[in-house]
Amino acid sequence: MKRTLIVLGLLITLAGLTTDARADDGYRLWLKYDLVSNPQKLRDYRTSVRGWMISGSSRTIQAARKELRNGLNGLLGSEIPEVDGIGEGNILICGTYRDNPLLRGIDLKDKLEEAGTEGFVIMTGKVGGKDAIIVAANTDIGVLHGVFDFLRLLQTQRDIGDLDIVSFPRIKLRILDHWDNLNGTVERGYAGFSIWNWHTLPVFIKRRYIDYARANASIGINGTVLNSVNADPLILTHRYLVKVAALADVFRPYGIKVYLCANFDAPITLGKLKSASPLDTNVRKWWKDKADEIYSLIPDFGGFLVKANSEGQPGPSDYGLTQADGANLLADAVRPHGGIVMWRAFVYTYNPKDRAKQACEIFKPLDGKFASNVLLQIKNGPLDFQPREPFSPLFGAMPKTNLMMEFQITMEYLGQGTSTVFLASLFKETLESDTYAKGKGSTVAKVVDGSLDGHTLTGIAGVSNIGADRNWTGNEFGQSSWYAFGRLAWNHDLTSKQIADEWIRMTFSNDAEVVASVERIMLESRENVVNYMDPLGLNMIFGYDNHYGPGPWVDWSPHPDWNSTYYHKADSLGVGFDRTKTGSDAVSQYHPPLSAEFASLTECPLKYLLWFHHVPWNYQMKSGKTLWDDICYHYYAGVDSVREMQNIWNSLKGKIDKQEWNDEQMFLDIQEKEAVWWRNACALYFQTFSKMPIPAGLEKPDKTLEYYESLKFPNAPGTW
Amino acid sequence: MKRTLIVLGLLITLAGLTTDARADDGYRLWLKYDLVSNPQKLRDYRTSVRGWMISGSSRTIQAARKELRNGLNGLLGSEIPEVDGIGEGNILICGTYRDNPLLRGIDLKDKLEEAGTEGFVIMTGKVGGKDAIIVAANTDIGVLHGVFDFLRLLQTQRDIGDLDIVSFPRIKLRILDHWDNLNGTVERGYAGFSIWNWHTLPVFIKRRYIDYARANASIGINGTVLNSVNADPLILTHRYLVKVAALADVFRPYGIKVYLCANFDAPITLGKLKSASPLDTNVRKWWKDKADEIYSLIPDFGGFLVKANSEGQPGPSDYGLTQADGANLLADAVRPHGGIVMWRAFVYTYNPKDRAKQACEIFKPLDGKFASNVLLQIKNGPLDFQPREPFSPLFGAMPKTNLMMEFQITMEYLGQGTSTVFLASLFKETLESDTYAKGKGSTVAKVVDGSLDGHTLTGIAGVSNIGADRNWTGNEFGQSSWYAFGRLAWNHDLTSKQIADEWIRMTFSNDAEVVASVERIMLESRENVVNYMDPLGLNMIFGYDNHYGPGPWVDWSPHPDWNSTYYHKADSLGVGFDRTKTGSDAVSQYHPPLSAEFASLTECPLKYLLWFHHVPWNYQMKSGKTLWDDICYHYYAGVDSVREMQNIWNSLKGKIDKQEWNDEQMFLDIQEKEAVWWRNACALYFQTFSKMPIPAGLEKPDKTLEYYESLKFPNAPGTW
C-alpha cells in the first residue's frame, strides 16, 4: 500500500509538470473522482473497500459497473478489484435483491419497501459473517442511484464505518427542460450552442450525451425535454423522431426518459389538416397516429410538454376552447402508451389589469377538468422567473389537479451566463412557502410532492442552463444550480447548505477553508443579486427582449405588460404595484392569513413590499429609513456584497485548480461591473421620480442616466 | 533514470484506470506532448537534452519558455531542468543572438540572415566545448517558432543527433479568416459557436484564446481576421474595438496580428454620413479617424479585409467607382500606421454569361491601380471553393498587383463538418498549377510568394474551420487541414505526405502501421470526395443555400448563377459548361499553352473536362467508356473509396485513443451514407438526360429521384 502511495505522489508531481495542458476544464462536473485528499480517510476507505461486486447484466447495471470501476479506482488511487465472492470481507456489494443471492441473508425487506422503484439502501453489515457495505435496491436503476450516492460519500469524505441509508425520490417526475432550438441555438442559453447536434444524429453519438446522462442520473433526474417550448413542429417528423430515438437509447440505461415539446398546430403544419381543434376527429386521429409512431420508435417515450396560447404559440383558445380541452387532446393520444402531458400555466394576454393574476383567473376554474395523465406546469412565481417573486397562487388553488413546479435554472433574469448565483436558495424559498391551502404547513413542497392533496402523479421541472461550453454551464458555478435542482427534486428537505457543501467538495476541494469560504459565497449569492437588481419586491425592470442589464425606463412596447413601467409604476408619489383591494387585489388569490399579511403595508414581508404595494418615497420603513434611502442602501449593499465575494475568492488562490480559479475571478470581475451598472442605472432612474438625493456617504454614480439608457446590446446571447 | 521509467509505467497504468474520463477529447490539437513512445528515441532525447535555457524576458520569450517546459517535461516524462549554464553539456540553448552571449561563440551569421525576422536556426554544435542543441533567431518570435519546430522533431520522433536547419516563411502574411458573426454563429461553420465570446470580452479571457494562439504560432500563422466578410459594422464601434484589443493583447506574444473585416458602408451606418463614397472628403476623414482610433487601442493592428459589391455587400460600385478606388480609400487610412488592406476579388453580378469569367473581367483592367499596401485576395478557383476547380486565371494576370491566395479550410462544399478530407492535396494542386504567365514554371505558388513578379507584400489566407466544439473542428481530421494550411503558408514546398506524416504522429501515434494507414486515408480523401460529388469537372451542384448534399436539380433561384443547372448545363445532348470559343471562351483568360490545352476536348485534363466542355453523353473517353459510363464509374468509385477508408480505420481499433477512434468511426459512417446519397441522387438526375442505363454490375439506387429531390434540411448548420 505504501508503494502505491509513493507512486501516487509521483503521479501527482508528473501531472503537475504540464499543469497548463491539464488544468481542470470543468467538463467532469461533480463526478471528478480525483484521489481522496485526506490520508486518514483514504486509508479508511481502502480498508473498507478491498473489492467490489455488482449483480445483473442489464445496460443499467453495466453503466453502474463502469461508474464503480472508474469511481473507486480514481478516488482510491489504485485498482480496486471486482470480485466474485465475499472472501475475507470488506467488500462493496451492489445489486438488486433478486439478482444477488448474497443479499438474501440480510433482512432488507422494510428498507427496500421504503426505497421503492427508484430508491436504494446503503448499509454496512455482515455478509457470510464478513464485513461488507451493501448497496441494494428493488430495480437496476435503484442500484445505479445507490452507486452514485455511495461514490458521493467518498467524494465528500464522509465516514462510511456505520452506514444505514434509505433514500427515495419524493417527486415522481424530475425533469430538465431544454429550451433548445433545432438549429442549435438555445433560447435563454448562455453556455454556447445546444448540446444536441441534430445534424449529426442519429449516427454520431457524442460522448457528451453519455456524460449528460451520467450527471443527471447521479442526482436522480429521470426525464429530459429535448426542445424549446416555442416548439418547431419539425421535431415531430419521422426524420427527427429517429434522432430523438437515438438519444432515448443513450439515456435509457440511466433511467432518463425523453419528452418533447409539441406545437399545438402540428396537425396543420405537418398533417396538412385545416384545423388543430380538439373537437375535430381528424385532429384527434392525427395526434393518436403520431403518438403511435413515436412509441413504435421509443417504447418508453415520456410524453409532451406544451406551451399553448402564450406569446404567439397556438392553442385551444384559437377554437374557443379551454386549456383543459387542449391538454386532454394530447393526453388521450399518449395515454394508451403510458405517456403524460405537461401543460404550461404560463398563459397571459397582453393588456391585463394585472398579469400576475392571469394564470389563476384562467386555470383555477378548470380544476378537476384535466385528464389524470396531465400535469399543469406552473412557474414558481406569478410572473416570469424574477430574482424574487412570491410563490404562484396556483399552488394551493387547484387541489384536484396534478400541479408541477417549473423552476428556471438558466439565469435569464439573474445575471445570465456570467454571474455567480447559487439557486438552491431561490428553489428552497418557494418550496418552503406556506400556501395555507389546508391550514398552516400546507407548503408549496407538499403541493408539488402530492402529499397535500393525495396525488401520485407529481413532477418538478428545471429549465436547463446547459450548453456546449466545455464546462456545460459557462460559469462553472452554474453547475451548482443544476446539481441543486436535481438534489431538491429528489429530496426537498435537503438544505441549501447541505447541497452547497456536497457540490463544493465534489467540484473544488474538501479543504475546510475552501468549503467554508465558497459556501459563504454561494449561500449569500442570490440575495446579493436581488439587492443590486430588484430589492424590496421590485421586478421585471430588465433590458428589453434580451433581459440583459437594467431597463427600468423601458416603456415602448406595444404590449403594456412587456414594459418595465407597467411593473414598477414609479411616479412622483412613490413606487410599486398596488395589488391590494385598492389596486388589482391580487392578494385575494392567496389563502388567509397570507392574503391579509400581503395586503397589509406594515405586515407585508419587506422582500415583497413593492410587489404588493405602491409605497411613498418618503414612507418611514421599520429600519427608520425612508423608502428611498432603503432602496438605495439595498442597491449599494448589493455591490458591496459582490466585492466581498471577490475578496473571499481571491483568498482562495492556490487552493483551487488554477484554471477554475482564474475563470471565476474574471466572472466576478464582470459581475462587479454589472452590479455597479444596475445600482447606478436604477438609482439614477428612480431618482427622477423621488427627487431625493442618494444618501450621504455612498459613492455617486460616475455616469449619467442618459448614458445608461443609451446602451444597446444587439448581440446579447440567448435571444433567438 | 530506470526509476523514472518504472514510475512512468505506473503513471500510464493509473491513467488507464479512468480511461473513460480521460479519453482524448482532441482539444490539445497537435501539441499533445505525450511521452515519447519509442524507448530508444526516448533515451536518445534524454541524453541530448539534459537541461535547457532560453534568453530574454519578453512575453514572447515567456511563452516560449512555458512551451519548452511543458513540451520537454511531457515528451521526456520527467522534469528537465531549466539551467543557467552549459555545465557538462547536452543542453538545449534557445534565444536570439543579441540576448544570449553563449551563442556568440558560434558562427550563425549566414544562417540567421537567411532566417530573417520570423525564421530560426536549429543546429547541433559545440558551445564552450560541450555538446549543445541551438535554437537561434534574430527575433523573439523567431525563437518561439524555433521552439515549436524543435518540439515537433521530438513529437515526430526524428533523429536529433545532427541537426542543421534553417527555416523561414516564404509568404509574408499567413492569415486565418474567421467568418464569425457577432452573435456567436459562424457562417459556413460546422464546429459549433464562434470561439470568440464577444459578450464576455474584454474581461473574460478564455483559456482557448491562448491555446488558439499557441496552435497558430506552432505552424507559423501570423494573422487572424476575427469577423465575417459579411461584416457587421458594429465591430468598428469603440465598445467592440476594446474587445478586439483584448484579443490582440493575448495574441501579440505569439506573433499574431489582428485584422478586421470592414463594412464599406460603415461611414453611413456608424458615422451618420450621407454617403460612403471614396470621393467624399468626410468619408475619407471618417476612415482616417477610425483608423487612428483603432491604432490607439491596438498599435500593431494588421488592417482590413473587405468584401465589397458582392452578394449584397456595399462597395465603391455603388458610386460608379472601381474596386481599386474602394480599396485605396481604406489603404490610405491605415497606411500611416503600417496597416494593409486585403480586398476580395470575389465580385460578381447575378446574371452573367459566365460567372467564372467575371473576376478577371472586373479586376484585370485595374492592374497597377491598387495602392502599395493593398493585396487583392483571390479564391483559389474562379468560382467558389468547389471540390475541384482549375486555378483562378487572375493568378498570372495582374503582375503589378499584390495578389493574395484565399483558400477555404472549412469544408462548405466538401462534406462540411463530418467528412474526412485532408485539404493539403487541394491546396497543393492549386499552388503547383502553372500559370505560364512568364513561361513554364510560373506557378501559382510563385505568384503568391511574390517571386514571379518581385513583390514583397505577399499573403495567403485560409477560411477557418474552427468553432467552439471541444476539438476545435468537429471532425478531428479537420485539424489536419488547419495544420496543413499553416505549414504550406510557411513553406509551400512541403508535400502533402510530409504534412500528413507530421500531423498523424503528433495527433494519433508514431506507430508505423497507424502512420501508414492514416496517411493513406488522408492522401486519397480529397479525390474520393471529388469522385462521389463532382467528378470530371462537374461543380456547383449542391443543395440550395445550405450547400448540404446534392442538388443538381436546383433551378428556382431568381439569380441564374445560383442554380445548379447554370453550371452543369445537362441536356439531352450532353453535360458540361462550354467555356471554349463556341461557348463563353473563358479558356482565353489563361495563358498559352494552357488556353489551348483547356480548349481542346482531347487535350483538356479529364479532371476539368466538364468545367470547360459540353460533352455528349455517348462521347468515347480515352478509357474506352462512354462519358455517361465514366461519370457513373466515378460516382461508384467514390463510394467504394469511402468504404475502403472505413476498412482501414476499422483495422486501427485499439491502436488509436478509444474516443478519437470511436468518433471517426461514426463520422465515416455518416460519410458513407452521404456518399451513397450523392452517387444515387446525381446518377438518377443525370440519367433523366442521358437516358442511358447505369452500367451493369453496379448496385442500383434504392430510392427514387423524387425521394432525393424531396429532402429538405432547414436546420443544416453554417447557414446564418
mmCIF file of C-alpha atoms in Angstrom, chain A residues 180-449:
data_model
loop_
_atom_site.group_PDB
_atom_site.id
_atom_site.type_symbol
_atom_site.label_atom_id
_atom_site.label_comp_id
_atom_site.label_asym_id
_atom_site.label_seq_id
_atom_site.Cartn_x
_atom_site.Cartn_y
_atom_site.Cartn_z
ATOM 1 C CA ASP A 180 -33.035 24.272 -27.427
ATOM 2 C CA ASN A 181 -33.882 25.134 -30.994
ATOM 3 C CA LEU A 182 -33.387 22.708 -33.853
ATOM 4 C CA ASN A 183 -30.824 24.996 -35.494
ATOM 5 C CA GLY A 184 -28.536 24.585 -32.487
ATOM 6 C CA THR A 185 -29.215 27.849 -30.706
ATOM 7 C CA VAL A 186 -30.618 27.902 -27.180
ATOM 8 C CA GLU A 187 -33.313 30.341 -26.109
ATOM 9 C CA ARG A 188 -32.097 31.981 -22.906
ATOM 10 C CA GLY A 189 -28.994 29.830 -23.206
ATOM 11 C CA TYR A 190 -25.757 31.382 -22.044
ATOM 12 C CA ALA A 191 -23.326 28.496 -22.416
ATOM 13 C CA GLY A 192 -22.957 28.152 -26.154
ATOM 14 C CA PHE A 193 -24.819 26.049 -28.691
ATOM 15 C CA SER A 194 -27.248 23.286 -27.832
ATOM 16 C CA ILE A 195 -25.588 20.087 -26.688
ATOM 17 C CA TRP A 196 -27.877 18.215 -29.094
ATOM 18 C CA ASN A 197 -26.325 18.087 -32.533
ATOM 19 C CA TRP A 198 -29.462 17.289 -34.512
ATOM 20 C CA HIS A 199 -27.489 17.421 -37.735
ATOM 21 C CA THR A 200 -25.190 14.520 -36.890
ATOM 22 C CA LEU A 201 -27.802 12.433 -35.067
ATOM 23 C CA PRO A 202 -28.782 9.603 -35.192
ATOM 24 C CA VAL A 203 -25.389 8.262 -36.324
ATOM 25 C CA PHE A 204 -22.989 10.339 -34.288
ATOM 26 C CA ILE A 205 -23.328 9.761 -30.551
ATOM 27 C CA LYS A 206 -21.348 12.414 -28.757
ATOM 28 C CA ARG A 207 -19.501 11.325 -25.655
ATOM 29 C CA ARG A 208 -21.237 14.299 -24.051
ATOM 30 C CA TYR A 209 -24.651 12.628 -24.420
ATOM 31 C CA ILE A 210 -23.470 9.793 -22.213
ATOM 32 C CA ASP A 211 -21.889 12.121 -19.685
ATOM 33 C CA TYR A 212 -25.084 14.163 -19.640
ATOM 34 C CA ALA A 213 -26.993 11.032 -18.698
ATOM 35 C CA ARG A 214 -24.427 10.074 -16.056
ATOM 36 C CA ALA A 215 -24.552 13.508 -14.467
ATOM 37 C CA ASN A 216 -28.331 13.566 -14.356
ATOM 38 C CA ALA A 217 -28.625 10.027 -13.045
ATOM 39 C CA SER A 218 -26.145 10.897 -10.302
ATOM 40 C CA ILE A 219 -28.599 13.463 -8.940
ATOM 41 C CA GLY A 220 -31.742 11.495 -9.691
ATOM 42 C CA ILE A 221 -33.121 13.397 -12.670
ATOM 43 C CA ASN A 222 -35.290 10.985 -14.650
ATOM 44 C CA GLY A 223 -36.570 12.942 -17.621
ATOM 45 C CA THR A 224 -35.483 15.433 -20.237
ATOM 46 C CA VAL A 225 -37.478 17.621 -22.611
ATOM 47 C CA LEU A 226 -35.180 17.996 -25.592
ATOM 48 C CA ASN A 227 -36.583 21.014 -27.419
ATOM 49 C CA SER A 228 -37.815 24.507 -26.722
ATOM 50 C CA VAL A 229 -41.361 25.213 -25.539
ATOM 51 C CA ASN A 230 -41.583 27.542 -28.530
ATOM 52 C CA ALA A 231 -41.672 24.313 -30.425
ATOM 53 C CA ASP A 232 -40.719 23.784 -34.039
ATOM 54 C CA PRO A 233 -43.212 21.183 -35.339
ATOM 55 C CA LEU A 234 -40.361 19.582 -37.308
ATOM 56 C CA ILE A 235 -39.317 17.712 -34.181
ATOM 57 C CA LEU A 236 -42.394 15.513 -34.669
ATOM 58 C CA THR A 237 -41.432 14.449 -38.198
ATOM 59 C CA HIS A 238 -40.093 10.962 -38.735
ATOM 60 C CA ARG A 239 -36.669 12.286 -39.694
ATOM 61 C CA TYR A 240 -36.275 13.949 -36.296
ATOM 62 C CA LEU A 241 -38.008 11.240 -34.287
ATOM 63 C CA VAL A 242 -35.321 8.808 -35.420
ATOM 64 C CA LYS A 243 -32.784 11.199 -33.941
ATOM 65 C CA VAL A 244 -34.802 11.516 -30.736
ATOM 66 C CA ALA A 245 -34.900 7.722 -30.527
ATOM 67 C CA ALA A 246 -31.097 7.592 -30.722
ATOM 68 C CA LEU A 247 -30.846 9.915 -27.726
ATOM 69 C CA ALA A 248 -33.521 7.972 -25.844
ATOM 70 C CA ASP A 249 -31.412 4.877 -26.397
ATOM 71 C CA VAL A 250 -28.373 6.566 -24.858
ATOM 72 C CA PHE A 251 -30.356 7.803 -21.844
ATOM 73 C CA ARG A 252 -32.416 4.665 -21.164
ATOM 74 C CA PRO A 253 -29.802 2.789 -19.111
ATOM 75 C CA TYR A 254 -29.531 5.846 -16.880
ATOM 76 C CA GLY A 255 -33.247 5.858 -16.086
ATOM 77 C CA ILE A 256 -33.896 9.021 -18.069
ATOM 78 C CA LYS A 257 -36.967 9.264 -20.267
ATOM 79 C CA VAL A 258 -37.223 11.549 -23.237
ATOM 80 C CA TYR A 259 -40.076 14.054 -23.658
ATOM 81 C CA LEU A 260 -40.759 16.502 -26.472
ATOM 82 C CA CYS A 261 -42.361 19.900 -26.730
ATOM 83 C CA ALA A 262 -45.279 19.688 -29.112
ATOM 84 C CA ASN A 263 -46.564 22.524 -31.240
ATOM 85 C CA PHE A 264 -50.344 22.622 -30.930
ATOM 86 C CA ASP A 265 -50.692 23.397 -34.627
ATOM 87 C CA ALA A 266 -48.689 20.349 -35.741
ATOM 88 C CA PRO A 267 -51.801 18.708 -37.269
ATOM 89 C CA ILE A 268 -51.974 21.712 -39.577
ATOM 90 C CA THR A 269 -48.293 22.281 -40.323
ATOM 91 C CA LEU A 270 -47.291 18.635 -40.572
ATOM 92 C CA GLY A 271 -50.619 16.867 -41.112
ATOM 93 C CA LYS A 272 -51.977 19.316 -43.690
ATOM 94 C CA LEU A 273 -55.284 19.436 -41.801
ATOM 95 C CA LYS A 274 -57.395 22.578 -41.884
ATOM 96 C CA SER A 275 -57.702 22.837 -38.127
ATOM 97 C CA ALA A 276 -55.981 21.805 -34.934
ATOM 98 C CA SER A 277 -59.180 21.871 -32.910
ATOM 99 C CA PRO A 278 -59.541 19.278 -30.168
ATOM 100 C CA LEU A 279 -63.111 18.775 -31.350
ATOM 101 C CA ASP A 280 -62.025 17.715 -34.831
ATOM 102 C CA THR A 281 -61.900 13.918 -35.134
ATOM 103 C CA ASN A 282 -59.197 14.170 -37.783
ATOM 104 C CA VAL A 283 -57.095 16.139 -35.345
ATOM 105 C CA ARG A 284 -57.654 13.563 -32.596
ATOM 106 C CA LYS A 285 -56.699 10.820 -35.036
ATOM 107 C CA TRP A 286 -53.617 12.727 -36.165
ATOM 108 C CA TRP A 287 -52.317 13.005 -32.614
ATOM 109 C CA LYS A 288 -53.168 9.376 -31.892
ATOM 110 C CA ASP A 289 -51.316 8.238 -35.012
ATOM 111 C CA LYS A 290 -48.377 10.478 -34.185
ATOM 112 C CA ALA A 291 -48.241 9.059 -30.658
ATOM 113 C CA ASP A 292 -48.335 5.528 -32.077
ATOM 114 C CA GLU A 293 -45.464 6.390 -34.411
ATOM 115 C CA ILE A 294 -43.419 7.871 -31.584
ATOM 116 C CA TYR A 295 -43.966 4.904 -29.286
ATOM 117 C CA SER A 296 -43.078 2.471 -32.054
ATOM 118 C CA LEU A 297 -39.673 4.162 -32.149
ATOM 119 C CA ILE A 298 -39.368 4.951 -28.434
ATOM 120 C CA PRO A 299 -41.400 2.475 -26.365
ATOM 121 C CA ASP A 300 -40.735 4.361 -23.125
ATOM 122 C CA PHE A 301 -41.299 7.865 -24.508
ATOM 123 C CA GLY A 302 -42.294 10.122 -21.634
ATOM 124 C CA GLY A 303 -44.821 12.433 -23.240
ATOM 125 C CA PHE A 304 -45.354 16.027 -24.299
ATOM 126 C CA LEU A 305 -44.717 19.448 -22.837
ATOM 127 C CA VAL A 306 -46.901 22.179 -24.332
ATOM 128 C CA LYS A 307 -46.812 25.963 -24.329
ATOM 129 C CA ALA A 308 -50.190 26.938 -25.753
ATOM 130 C CA ASN A 309 -51.835 30.314 -26.308
ATOM 131 C CA SER A 310 -48.815 32.021 -24.884
ATOM 132 C CA GLU A 311 -46.542 34.566 -26.532
ATOM 133 C CA GLY A 312 -47.797 33.763 -30.009
ATOM 134 C CA GLN A 313 -47.994 29.996 -29.699
ATOM 135 C CA PRO A 314 -51.163 28.329 -30.995
ATOM 136 C CA GLY A 315 -53.558 26.586 -28.609
ATOM 137 C CA PRO A 316 -57.115 25.601 -27.809
ATOM 138 C CA SER A 317 -58.247 29.208 -27.261
ATOM 139 C CA ASP A 318 -57.890 29.629 -31.019
ATOM 140 C CA TYR A 319 -61.029 27.471 -31.190
ATOM 141 C CA GLY A 320 -62.814 28.994 -28.209
ATOM 142 C CA LEU A 321 -61.902 26.001 -26.072
ATOM 143 C CA THR A 322 -60.272 25.771 -22.670
ATOM 144 C CA GLN A 323 -56.708 24.941 -21.793
ATOM 145 C CA ALA A 324 -58.019 21.667 -20.351
ATOM 146 C CA ASP A 325 -59.573 20.782 -23.697
ATOM 147 C CA GLY A 326 -56.185 21.282 -25.290
ATOM 148 C CA ALA A 327 -54.254 19.297 -22.698
ATOM 149 C CA ASN A 328 -56.726 16.413 -22.755
ATOM 150 C CA LEU A 329 -56.446 16.121 -26.534
ATOM 151 C CA LEU A 330 -52.780 15.239 -26.271
ATOM 152 C CA ALA A 331 -53.275 13.275 -23.068
ATOM 153 C CA ASP A 332 -55.729 10.987 -24.845
ATOM 154 C CA ALA A 333 -53.188 10.315 -27.573
ATOM 155 C CA VAL A 334 -50.395 9.200 -25.251
ATOM 156 C CA ARG A 335 -52.491 7.537 -22.525
ATOM 157 C CA PRO A 336 -52.631 4.070 -24.173
ATOM 158 C CA HIS A 337 -48.838 4.068 -24.100
ATOM 159 C CA GLY A 338 -48.490 5.264 -20.512
ATOM 160 C CA GLY A 339 -47.451 8.763 -21.568
ATOM 161 C CA ILE A 340 -48.197 12.029 -19.817
ATOM 162 C CA VAL A 341 -48.703 15.658 -20.811
ATOM 163 C CA MET A 342 -47.129 18.610 -19.059
ATOM 164 C CA TRP A 343 -49.278 21.635 -19.820
ATOM 165 C CA ARG A 344 -47.799 25.014 -19.034
ATOM 166 C CA ALA A 345 -49.767 27.527 -16.986
ATOM 167 C CA PHE A 346 -47.684 30.388 -18.424
ATOM 168 C CA VAL A 347 -50.627 31.847 -20.322
ATOM 169 C CA TYR A 348 -51.402 35.554 -20.413
ATOM 170 C CA THR A 349 -52.971 38.230 -22.556
ATOM 171 C CA TYR A 350 -51.042 41.345 -23.430
ATOM 172 C CA ASN A 351 -53.077 44.043 -21.769
ATOM 173 C CA PRO A 352 -54.276 42.810 -18.429
ATOM 174 C CA LYS A 353 -55.003 44.922 -15.396
ATOM 175 C CA ASP A 354 -52.529 42.688 -13.570
ATOM 176 C CA ARG A 355 -50.635 39.995 -15.421
ATOM 177 C CA ALA A 356 -49.692 38.388 -12.129
ATOM 178 C CA LYS A 357 -53.351 37.439 -11.643
ATOM 179 C CA GLN A 358 -53.972 35.885 -15.012
ATOM 180 C CA ALA A 359 -52.796 32.309 -14.514
ATOM 181 C CA CYS A 360 -55.167 31.902 -11.576
ATOM 182 C CA GLU A 361 -58.024 33.504 -13.436
ATOM 183 C CA ILE A 362 -57.554 31.194 -16.408
ATOM 184 C CA PHE A 363 -56.715 27.923 -14.688
ATOM 185 C CA LYS A 364 -58.441 27.855 -11.296
ATOM 186 C CA PRO A 365 -61.895 27.368 -12.853
ATOM 187 C CA LEU A 366 -60.507 24.346 -14.684
ATOM 188 C CA ASP A 367 -59.619 22.424 -11.531
ATOM 189 C CA GLY A 368 -60.849 18.892 -11.970
ATOM 190 C CA LYS A 369 -61.184 19.212 -15.741
ATOM 191 C CA PHE A 370 -57.735 17.916 -16.656
ATOM 192 C CA ALA A 371 -57.216 14.268 -17.555
ATOM 193 C CA SER A 372 -55.479 12.126 -14.969
ATOM 194 C CA ASN A 373 -52.283 11.907 -17.047
ATOM 195 C CA VAL A 374 -51.921 15.690 -17.315
ATOM 196 C CA LEU A 375 -49.730 17.793 -15.069
ATOM 197 C CA LEU A 376 -50.191 21.538 -15.006
ATOM 198 C CA GLN A 377 -46.682 23.003 -15.049
ATOM 199 C CA ILE A 378 -46.519 26.253 -13.096
ATOM 200 C CA LYS A 379 -43.596 28.668 -12.843
ATOM 201 C CA ASN A 380 -42.519 29.243 -9.273
ATOM 202 C CA GLY A 381 -43.858 32.807 -9.220
ATOM 203 C CA PRO A 382 -46.862 34.506 -10.786
ATOM 204 C CA LEU A 383 -44.745 36.316 -13.396
ATOM 205 C CA ASP A 384 -41.561 35.090 -15.004
ATOM 206 C CA PHE A 385 -38.518 33.806 -13.121
ATOM 207 C CA GLN A 386 -37.653 37.109 -11.478
ATOM 208 C CA PRO A 387 -34.793 37.286 -8.965
ATOM 209 C CA ARG A 388 -37.550 37.168 -6.356
ATOM 210 C CA GLU A 389 -41.268 36.550 -6.589
ATOM 211 C CA PRO A 390 -43.806 35.320 -4.076
ATOM 212 C CA PHE A 391 -44.941 31.798 -4.979
ATOM 213 C CA SER A 392 -47.605 31.424 -7.637
ATOM 214 C CA PRO A 393 -51.062 31.369 -6.012
ATOM 215 C CA LEU A 394 -51.972 28.479 -8.298
ATOM 216 C CA PHE A 395 -50.121 26.290 -5.819
ATOM 217 C CA GLY A 396 -52.844 25.569 -3.318
ATOM 218 C CA ALA A 397 -55.625 26.688 -5.630
ATOM 219 C CA MET A 398 -56.244 23.528 -7.673
ATOM 220 C CA PRO A 399 -56.435 20.520 -5.323
ATOM 221 C CA LYS A 400 -57.985 18.256 -7.977
ATOM 222 C CA THR A 401 -55.203 18.838 -10.496
ATOM 223 C CA ASN A 402 -51.686 17.414 -10.725
ATOM 224 C CA LEU A 403 -49.593 20.556 -10.213
ATOM 225 C CA MET A 404 -45.995 20.531 -11.336
ATOM 226 C CA MET A 405 -43.288 23.040 -10.443
ATOM 227 C CA GLU A 406 -41.286 24.835 -13.132
ATOM 228 C CA PHE A 407 -38.056 26.438 -11.967
ATOM 229 C CA GLN A 408 -35.588 28.177 -14.233
ATOM 230 C CA ILE A 409 -32.002 27.057 -13.763
ATOM 231 C CA THR A 410 -30.704 29.170 -16.628
ATOM 232 C CA MET A 411 -30.448 32.663 -15.218
ATOM 233 C CA GLU A 412 -32.389 34.756 -17.703
ATOM 234 C CA TYR A 413 -33.065 37.371 -15.009
ATOM 235 C CA LEU A 414 -30.263 36.629 -12.566
ATOM 236 C CA GLY A 415 -27.110 37.716 -14.338
ATOM 237 C CA GLN A 416 -27.344 35.196 -17.195
ATOM 238 C CA GLY A 417 -24.186 33.302 -18.084
ATOM 239 C CA THR A 418 -21.570 35.156 -16.131
ATOM 240 C CA SER A 419 -22.897 35.825 -12.625
ATOM 241 C CA THR A 420 -22.306 33.593 -9.652
ATOM 242 C CA VAL A 421 -25.698 32.747 -8.173
ATOM 243 C CA PHE A 422 -26.491 29.528 -6.327
ATOM 244 C CA LEU A 423 -30.171 28.963 -6.962
ATOM 245 C CA ALA A 424 -30.861 26.435 -4.203
ATOM 246 C CA SER A 425 -31.849 29.398 -2.006
ATOM 247 C CA LEU A 426 -34.445 30.506 -4.530
ATOM 248 C CA PHE A 427 -35.807 26.992 -5.040
ATOM 249 C CA LYS A 428 -35.999 26.400 -1.292
ATOM 250 C CA GLU A 429 -37.677 29.747 -0.650
ATOM 251 C CA THR A 430 -40.515 28.768 -2.983
ATOM 252 C CA LEU A 431 -40.807 25.158 -1.853
ATOM 253 C CA GLU A 432 -40.930 26.155 1.807
ATOM 254 C CA SER A 433 -43.522 28.871 1.265
ATOM 255 C CA ASP A 434 -46.735 28.060 3.073
ATOM 256 C CA THR A 435 -49.842 28.253 0.905
ATOM 257 C CA TYR A 436 -52.162 27.715 3.903
ATOM 258 C CA ALA A 437 -54.423 25.862 1.430
ATOM 259 C CA LYS A 438 -55.256 23.344 4.140
ATOM 260 C CA GLY A 439 -54.112 25.419 7.069
ATOM 261 C CA LYS A 440 -50.627 26.042 8.366
ATOM 262 C CA GLY A 441 -47.960 23.739 6.975
ATOM 263 C CA SER A 442 -49.509 23.441 3.507
ATOM 264 C CA THR A 443 -46.226 24.239 1.849
ATOM 265 C CA VAL A 444 -45.661 24.502 -1.865
ATOM 266 C CA ALA A 445 -43.397 21.470 -1.491
ATOM 267 C CA LYS A 446 -46.346 19.423 -0.228
ATOM 268 C CA VAL A 447 -48.455 20.552 -3.158
ATOM 269 C CA VAL A 448 -45.717 19.561 -5.562
ATOM 270 C CA ASP A 449 -44.822 16.218 -3.962
#
